[in-house]
Amino acid sequence: MKKLPLLFLLLGIVLFTTSACKKEYITNETVPNFTVVHTVVVADWTLNQADGTYTAVIKMPEIDNVSFDNDGVVVAAMFDNVNYEALPQVYDGFSYTFFYSPGFLTISVQGANGGAGSRPTGPIKFKIVLVPSAQ
């Protein structure tokens, strides 16, 4: 008879310790970046006579008002058909920068010393990455 209470005590401890455990799953929800690759051809560049800057406008419907207000935009250019280089960048004596607004991304080229730019002589591939931000 003395073994019966001990058995119940051990059974109670096992039941208590195993039933108190709760398995929790932690999931990291990530919002993926969105990438657009766009090639700007020579004819796409227009000259701003006032400051000598060449610009190319890329239509980007992905940059809507919400994205414009909350998210980040990263742009890289492939000048040598081998490597992407993040903008802003000085390449071959010219400064490449970008700015954006809802629906559009504009690439500009001017002299690295602040002087007039030069129209690129060949197509340039640009990689545009929209980086969502959790706010």
mmCIF file with all atom_site columns, C-alpha atoms in Angstrom:
data_model
loop_
_atom_site.group_PDB
_atom_site.id
_atom_site.type_symbol
_atom_site.label_atom_id
_atom_site.label_alt_id
_atom_site.label_comp_id
_atom_site.label_asym_id
_atom_site.label_entity_id
_atom_site.label_seq_id
_atom_site.pdbx_PDB_ins_code
_atom_site.Cartn_x
_atom_site.Cartn_y
_atom_site.Cartn_z
_atom_site.occupancy
_atom_site.B_iso_or_equiv
_atom_site.pdbx_formal_charge
_atom_site.auth_seq_id
_atom_site.auth_comp_id
_atom_site.auth_asym_id
_atom_site.auth_atom_id
_atom_site.pdbx_PDB_model_num
ATOM 1   C CA . MET A 1 1   ? 0.000  0.000  0.000   1.00 0.00 ? 1   MET A CA 1
ATOM 2   C CA . LYS A 1 2   ? 2.872  2.340  0.683   1.00 0.00 ? 2   LYS A CA 1
ATOM 3   C CA . LYS A 1 3   ? 3.926  2.101  -2.959  1.00 0.00 ? 3   LYS A CA 1
ATOM 4   C CA . LEU A 1 4   ? 0.559  3.336  -4.251  1.00 0.00 ? 4   LEU A CA 1
ATOM 5   C CA . PRO A 1 5   ? 0.868  6.946  -2.898  1.00 0.00 ? 5   PRO A CA 1
ATOM 6   C CA . LEU A 1 6   ? 4.439  7.119  -4.182  1.00 0.00 ? 6   LEU A CA 1
ATOM 7   C CA . LEU A 1 7   ? 3.243  5.974  -7.603  1.00 0.00 ? 7   LEU A CA 1
ATOM 8   C CA . PHE A 1 8   ? 0.497  8.622  -7.624  1.00 0.00 ? 8   PHE A CA 1
ATOM 9   C CA . LEU A 1 9   ? 3.007  11.267 -6.548  1.00 0.00 ? 9   LEU A CA 1
ATOM 10  C CA . LEU A 1 10  ? 5.391  10.360 -9.371  1.00 0.00 ? 10  LEU A CA 1
ATOM 11  C CA . LEU A 1 11  ? 2.526  10.200 -11.876 1.00 0.00 ? 11  LEU A CA 1
ATOM 12  C CA . GLY A 1 12  ? 1.327  13.628 -10.714 1.00 0.00 ? 12  GLY A CA 1
ATOM 13  C CA . ILE A 1 13  ? 4.790  15.157 -11.112 1.00 0.00 ? 13  ILE A CA 1
ATOM 14  C CA . VAL A 1 14  ? 5.140  13.733 -14.625 1.00 0.00 ? 14  VAL A CA 1
ATOM 15  C CA . LEU A 1 15  ? 1.673  14.949 -15.597 1.00 0.00 ? 15  LEU A CA 1
ATOM 16  C CA . PHE A 1 16  ? 2.317  18.402 -14.153 1.00 0.00 ? 16  PHE A CA 1
ATOM 17  C CA . THR A 1 17  ? 5.655  18.915 -15.866 1.00 0.00 ? 17  THR A CA 1
ATOM 18  C CA . THR A 1 18  ? 4.569  17.663 -19.273 1.00 0.00 ? 18  THR A CA 1
ATOM 19  C CA . SER A 1 19  ? 1.236  19.450 -19.389 1.00 0.00 ? 19  SER A CA 1
ATOM 20  C CA . ALA A 1 20  ? 2.731  22.808 -18.416 1.00 0.00 ? 20  ALA A CA 1
ATOM 21  C CA . CYS A 1 21  ? 4.844  22.979 -21.589 1.00 0.00 ? 21  CYS A CA 1
ATOM 22  C CA . LYS A 1 22  ? 3.430  24.960 -24.455 1.00 0.00 ? 22  LYS A CA 1
ATOM 23  C CA . LYS A 1 23  ? 5.126  24.885 -27.817 1.00 0.00 ? 23  LYS A CA 1
ATOM 24  C CA . GLU A 1 24  ? 5.380  28.304 -29.417 1.00 0.00 ? 24  GLU A CA 1
ATOM 25  C CA . TYR A 1 25  ? 6.248  28.979 -33.003 1.00 0.00 ? 25  TYR A CA 1
ATOM 26  C CA . ILE A 1 26  ? 8.025  32.221 -33.775 1.00 0.00 ? 26  ILE A CA 1
ATOM 27  C CA . THR A 1 27  ? 7.867  33.229 -37.384 1.00 0.00 ? 27  THR A CA 1
ATOM 28  C CA . ASN A 1 28  ? 9.788  36.128 -38.759 1.00 0.00 ? 28  ASN A CA 1
ATOM 29  C CA . GLU A 1 29  ? 7.658  37.663 -41.424 1.00 0.00 ? 29  GLU A CA 1
ATOM 30  C CA . THR A 1 30  ? 9.804  39.454 -43.924 1.00 0.00 ? 30  THR A CA 1
ATOM 31  C CA . VAL A 1 31  ? 8.562  41.631 -46.700 1.00 0.00 ? 31  VAL A CA 1
ATOM 32  C CA . PRO A 1 32  ? 10.689 40.955 -49.747 1.00 0.00 ? 32  PRO A CA 1
ATOM 33  C CA . ASN A 1 33  ? 12.439 43.702 -51.628 1.00 0.00 ? 33  ASN A CA 1
ATOM 34  C CA . PHE A 1 34  ? 11.235 44.464 -55.133 1.00 0.00 ? 34  PHE A CA 1
ATOM 35  C CA . THR A 1 35  ? 13.823 44.792 -57.907 1.00 0.00 ? 35  THR A CA 1
ATOM 36  C CA . VAL A 1 36  ? 13.472 46.352 -61.346 1.00 0.00 ? 36  VAL A CA 1
ATOM 37  C CA . VAL A 1 37  ? 16.244 46.243 -63.941 1.00 0.00 ? 37  VAL A CA 1
ATOM 38  C CA . HIS A 1 38  ? 15.946 48.943 -66.593 1.00 0.00 ? 38  HIS A CA 1
ATOM 39  C CA . THR A 1 39  ? 18.297 49.826 -69.435 1.00 0.00 ? 39  THR A CA 1
ATOM 40  C CA . VAL A 1 40  ? 18.575 53.499 -70.361 1.00 0.00 ? 40  VAL A CA 1
ATOM 41  C CA . VAL A 1 41  ? 19.574 53.945 -73.998 1.00 0.00 ? 41  VAL A CA 1
ATOM 42  C CA . VAL A 1 42  ? 21.388 56.968 -75.424 1.00 0.00 ? 42  VAL A CA 1
ATOM 43  C CA . ALA A 1 43  ? 18.189 58.495 -76.823 1.00 0.00 ? 43  ALA A CA 1
ATOM 44  C CA . ASP A 1 44  ? 16.575 58.516 -73.352 1.00 0.00 ? 44  ASP A CA 1
ATOM 45  C CA . TRP A 1 45  ? 18.939 61.199 -72.009 1.00 0.00 ? 45  TRP A CA 1
ATOM 46  C CA . THR A 1 46  ? 17.772 64.809 -72.220 1.00 0.00 ? 46  THR A CA 1
ATOM 47  C CA . LEU A 1 47  ? 19.866 67.919 -71.595 1.00 0.00 ? 47  LEU A CA 1
ATOM 48  C CA . ASN A 1 48  ? 18.857 70.585 -69.098 1.00 0.00 ? 48  ASN A CA 1
ATOM 49  C CA . GLN A 1 49  ? 20.287 73.708 -70.742 1.00 0.00 ? 49  GLN A CA 1
ATOM 50  C CA . ALA A 1 50  ? 20.196 75.687 -67.487 1.00 0.00 ? 50  ALA A CA 1
ATOM 51  C CA . ASP A 1 51  ? 22.787 73.586 -65.642 1.00 0.00 ? 51  ASP A CA 1
ATOM 52  C CA . GLY A 1 52  ? 24.246 71.237 -68.277 1.00 0.00 ? 52  GLY A CA 1
ATOM 53  C CA . THR A 1 53  ? 22.848 68.125 -66.573 1.00 0.00 ? 53  THR A CA 1
ATOM 54  C CA . TYR A 1 54  ? 21.630 65.153 -68.562 1.00 0.00 ? 54  TYR A CA 1
ATOM 55  C CA . THR A 1 55  ? 18.666 63.284 -67.118 1.00 0.00 ? 55  THR A CA 1
ATOM 56  C CA . ALA A 1 56  ? 16.800 60.093 -67.931 1.00 0.00 ? 56  ALA A CA 1
ATOM 57  C CA . VAL A 1 57  ? 13.352 59.500 -66.459 1.00 0.00 ? 57  VAL A CA 1
ATOM 58  C CA . ILE A 1 58  ? 12.279 55.929 -65.711 1.00 0.00 ? 58  ILE A CA 1
ATOM 59  C CA . LYS A 1 59  ? 8.574  55.279 -65.132 1.00 0.00 ? 59  LYS A CA 1
ATOM 60  C CA . MET A 1 60  ? 8.195  53.494 -61.795 1.00 0.00 ? 60  MET A CA 1
ATOM 61  C CA . PRO A 1 61  ? 4.540  52.844 -60.941 1.00 0.00 ? 61  PRO A CA 1
ATOM 62  C CA . GLU A 1 62  ? 5.858  50.675 -58.096 1.00 0.00 ? 62  GLU A CA 1
ATOM 63  C CA . ILE A 1 63  ? 6.818  53.884 -56.277 1.00 0.00 ? 63  ILE A CA 1
ATOM 64  C CA . ASP A 1 64  ? 3.336  54.887 -55.186 1.00 0.00 ? 64  ASP A CA 1
ATOM 65  C CA . ASN A 1 65  ? 2.514  57.479 -52.505 1.00 0.00 ? 65  ASN A CA 1
ATOM 66  C CA . VAL A 1 66  ? 2.798  54.942 -49.670 1.00 0.00 ? 66  VAL A CA 1
ATOM 67  C CA . SER A 1 67  ? 6.124  53.631 -50.949 1.00 0.00 ? 67  SER A CA 1
ATOM 68  C CA . PHE A 1 68  ? 7.372  57.180 -51.508 1.00 0.00 ? 68  PHE A CA 1
ATOM 69  C CA . ASP A 1 69  ? 6.544  58.166 -47.926 1.00 0.00 ? 69  ASP A CA 1
ATOM 70  C CA . ASN A 1 70  ? 7.719  55.012 -46.133 1.00 0.00 ? 70  ASN A CA 1
ATOM 71  C CA . ASP A 1 71  ? 10.157 52.899 -48.118 1.00 0.00 ? 71  ASP A CA 1
ATOM 72  C CA . GLY A 1 72  ? 13.713 53.205 -49.371 1.00 0.00 ? 72  GLY A CA 1
ATOM 73  C CA . VAL A 1 73  ? 15.070 53.148 -52.910 1.00 0.00 ? 73  VAL A CA 1
ATOM 74  C CA . VAL A 1 74  ? 18.527 51.886 -53.836 1.00 0.00 ? 74  VAL A CA 1
ATOM 75  C CA . VAL A 1 75  ? 19.930 52.281 -57.358 1.00 0.00 ? 75  VAL A CA 1
ATOM 76  C CA . ALA A 1 76  ? 23.026 50.736 -58.917 1.00 0.00 ? 76  ALA A CA 1
ATOM 77  C CA . ALA A 1 77  ? 24.411 51.161 -62.435 1.00 0.00 ? 77  ALA A CA 1
ATOM 78  C CA . MET A 1 78  ? 26.291 48.713 -64.633 1.00 0.00 ? 78  MET A CA 1
ATOM 79  C CA . PHE A 1 79  ? 28.779 50.772 -66.633 1.00 0.00 ? 79  PHE A CA 1
ATOM 80  C CA . ASP A 1 80  ? 31.161 47.982 -67.662 1.00 0.00 ? 80  ASP A CA 1
ATOM 81  C CA . ASN A 1 81  ? 28.716 45.105 -68.324 1.00 0.00 ? 81  ASN A CA 1
ATOM 82  C CA . VAL A 1 82  ? 30.314 43.228 -65.403 1.00 0.00 ? 82  VAL A CA 1
ATOM 83  C CA . ASN A 1 83  ? 29.665 44.985 -62.086 1.00 0.00 ? 83  ASN A CA 1
ATOM 84  C CA . TYR A 1 84  ? 26.892 47.034 -60.529 1.00 0.00 ? 84  TYR A CA 1
ATOM 85  C CA . GLU A 1 85  ? 28.033 50.197 -58.755 1.00 0.00 ? 85  GLU A CA 1
ATOM 86  C CA . ALA A 1 86  ? 25.754 51.890 -56.231 1.00 0.00 ? 86  ALA A CA 1
ATOM 87  C CA . LEU A 1 87  ? 24.665 55.456 -56.941 1.00 0.00 ? 87  LEU A CA 1
ATOM 88  C CA . PRO A 1 88  ? 25.687 58.145 -56.326 1.00 0.00 ? 88  PRO A CA 1
ATOM 89  C CA . GLN A 1 89  ? 28.818 57.286 -58.251 1.00 0.00 ? 89  GLN A CA 1
ATOM 90  C CA . VAL A 1 90  ? 31.553 59.045 -60.184 1.00 0.00 ? 90  VAL A CA 1
ATOM 91  C CA . TYR A 1 91  ? 32.383 57.131 -63.330 1.00 0.00 ? 91  TYR A CA 1
ATOM 92  C CA . ASP A 1 92  ? 34.667 58.250 -66.137 1.00 0.00 ? 92  ASP A CA 1
ATOM 93  C CA . GLY A 1 93  ? 34.736 61.818 -64.780 1.00 0.00 ? 93  GLY A CA 1
ATOM 94  C CA . PHE A 1 94  ? 30.968 62.182 -64.485 1.00 0.00 ? 94  PHE A CA 1
ATOM 95  C CA . SER A 1 95  ? 28.752 62.113 -61.418 1.00 0.00 ? 95  SER A CA 1
ATOM 96  C CA . TYR A 1 96  ? 25.669 59.872 -61.572 1.00 0.00 ? 96  TYR A CA 1
ATOM 97  C CA . THR A 1 97  ? 22.910 60.507 -59.030 1.00 0.00 ? 97  THR A CA 1
ATOM 98  C CA . PHE A 1 98  ? 19.209 59.773 -58.754 1.00 0.00 ? 98  PHE A CA 1
ATOM 99  C CA . PHE A 1 99  ? 16.057 61.186 -57.253 1.00 0.00 ? 99  PHE A CA 1
ATOM 100 C CA . TYR A 1 100 ? 12.500 59.926 -57.248 1.00 0.00 ? 100 TYR A CA 1
ATOM 101 C CA . SER A 1 101 ? 8.894  60.902 -56.797 1.00 0.00 ? 101 SER A CA 1
ATOM 102 C CA . PRO A 1 102 ? 5.682  58.877 -56.974 1.00 0.00 ? 102 PRO A CA 1
ATOM 103 C CA . GLY A 1 103 ? 5.667  57.095 -60.326 1.00 0.00 ? 103 GLY A CA 1
ATOM 104 C CA . PHE A 1 104 ? 9.124  58.151 -61.483 1.00 0.00 ? 104 PHE A CA 1
ATOM 105 C CA . LEU A 1 105 ? 12.838 57.715 -60.883 1.00 0.00 ? 105 LEU A CA 1
ATOM 106 C CA . THR A 1 106 ? 15.249 60.166 -62.508 1.00 0.00 ? 106 THR A CA 1
ATOM 107 C CA . ILE A 1 107 ? 18.921 59.511 -63.156 1.00 0.00 ? 107 ILE A CA 1
ATOM 108 C CA . SER A 1 108 ? 21.126 62.572 -63.636 1.00 0.00 ? 108 SER A CA 1
ATOM 109 C CA . VAL A 1 109 ? 24.638 62.977 -65.034 1.00 0.00 ? 109 VAL A CA 1
ATOM 110 C CA . GLN A 1 110 ? 26.855 65.999 -64.561 1.00 0.00 ? 110 GLN A CA 1
ATOM 111 C CA . GLY A 1 111 ? 30.561 66.688 -64.461 1.00 0.00 ? 111 GLY A CA 1
ATOM 112 C CA . ALA A 1 112 ? 32.252 65.349 -61.340 1.00 0.00 ? 112 ALA A CA 1
ATOM 113 C CA . ASN A 1 113 ? 33.602 68.841 -60.670 1.00 0.00 ? 113 ASN A CA 1
ATOM 114 C CA . GLY A 1 114 ? 30.091 70.331 -60.875 1.00 0.00 ? 114 GLY A CA 1
ATOM 115 C CA . GLY A 1 115 ? 30.428 71.294 -64.531 1.00 0.00 ? 115 GLY A CA 1
ATOM 116 C CA . ALA A 1 116 ? 28.322 70.237 -67.473 1.00 0.00 ? 116 ALA A CA 1
ATOM 117 C CA . GLY A 1 117 ? 27.569 66.588 -67.990 1.00 0.00 ? 117 GLY A CA 1
ATOM 118 C CA . SER A 1 118 ? 27.920 64.512 -71.092 1.00 0.00 ? 118 SER A CA 1
ATOM 119 C CA . ARG A 1 119 ? 25.385 62.261 -72.722 1.00 0.00 ? 119 ARG A CA 1
ATOM 120 C CA . PRO A 1 120 ? 26.404 58.635 -72.139 1.00 0.00 ? 120 PRO A CA 1
ATOM 121 C CA . THR A 1 121 ? 27.593 57.042 -75.384 1.00 0.00 ? 121 THR A CA 1
ATOM 122 C CA . GLY A 1 122 ? 25.996 53.647 -74.837 1.00 0.00 ? 122 GLY A CA 1
ATOM 123 C CA . PRO A 1 123 ? 23.195 51.945 -72.955 1.00 0.00 ? 123 PRO A CA 1
ATOM 124 C CA . ILE A 1 124 ? 23.481 51.712 -69.169 1.00 0.00 ? 124 ILE A CA 1
ATOM 125 C CA . LYS A 1 125 ? 21.675 49.084 -67.137 1.00 0.00 ? 125 LYS A CA 1
ATOM 126 C CA . PHE A 1 126 ? 20.236 50.263 -63.807 1.00 0.00 ? 126 PHE A CA 1
ATOM 127 C CA . LYS A 1 127 ? 19.099 48.009 -60.976 1.00 0.00 ? 127 LYS A CA 1
ATOM 128 C CA . ILE A 1 128 ? 16.435 49.681 -58.841 1.00 0.00 ? 128 ILE A CA 1
ATOM 129 C CA . VAL A 1 129 ? 15.573 48.053 -55.515 1.00 0.00 ? 129 VAL A CA 1
ATOM 130 C CA . LEU A 1 130 ? 12.564 49.137 -53.471 1.00 0.00 ? 130 LEU A CA 1
ATOM 131 C CA . VAL A 1 131 ? 13.190 48.348 -49.814 1.00 0.00 ? 131 VAL A CA 1
ATOM 132 C CA . PRO A 1 132 ? 10.005 48.161 -47.700 1.00 0.00 ? 132 PRO A CA 1
ATOM 133 C CA . SER A 1 133 ? 10.162 49.596 -44.233 1.00 0.00 ? 133 SER A CA 1
ATOM 134 C CA . ALA A 1 134 ? 8.164  48.319 -41.273 1.00 0.00 ? 134 ALA A CA 1
ATOM 135 C CA . GLN A 1 135 ? 6.829  51.320 -39.411 1.00 0.00 ? 135 GLN A CA 1
#
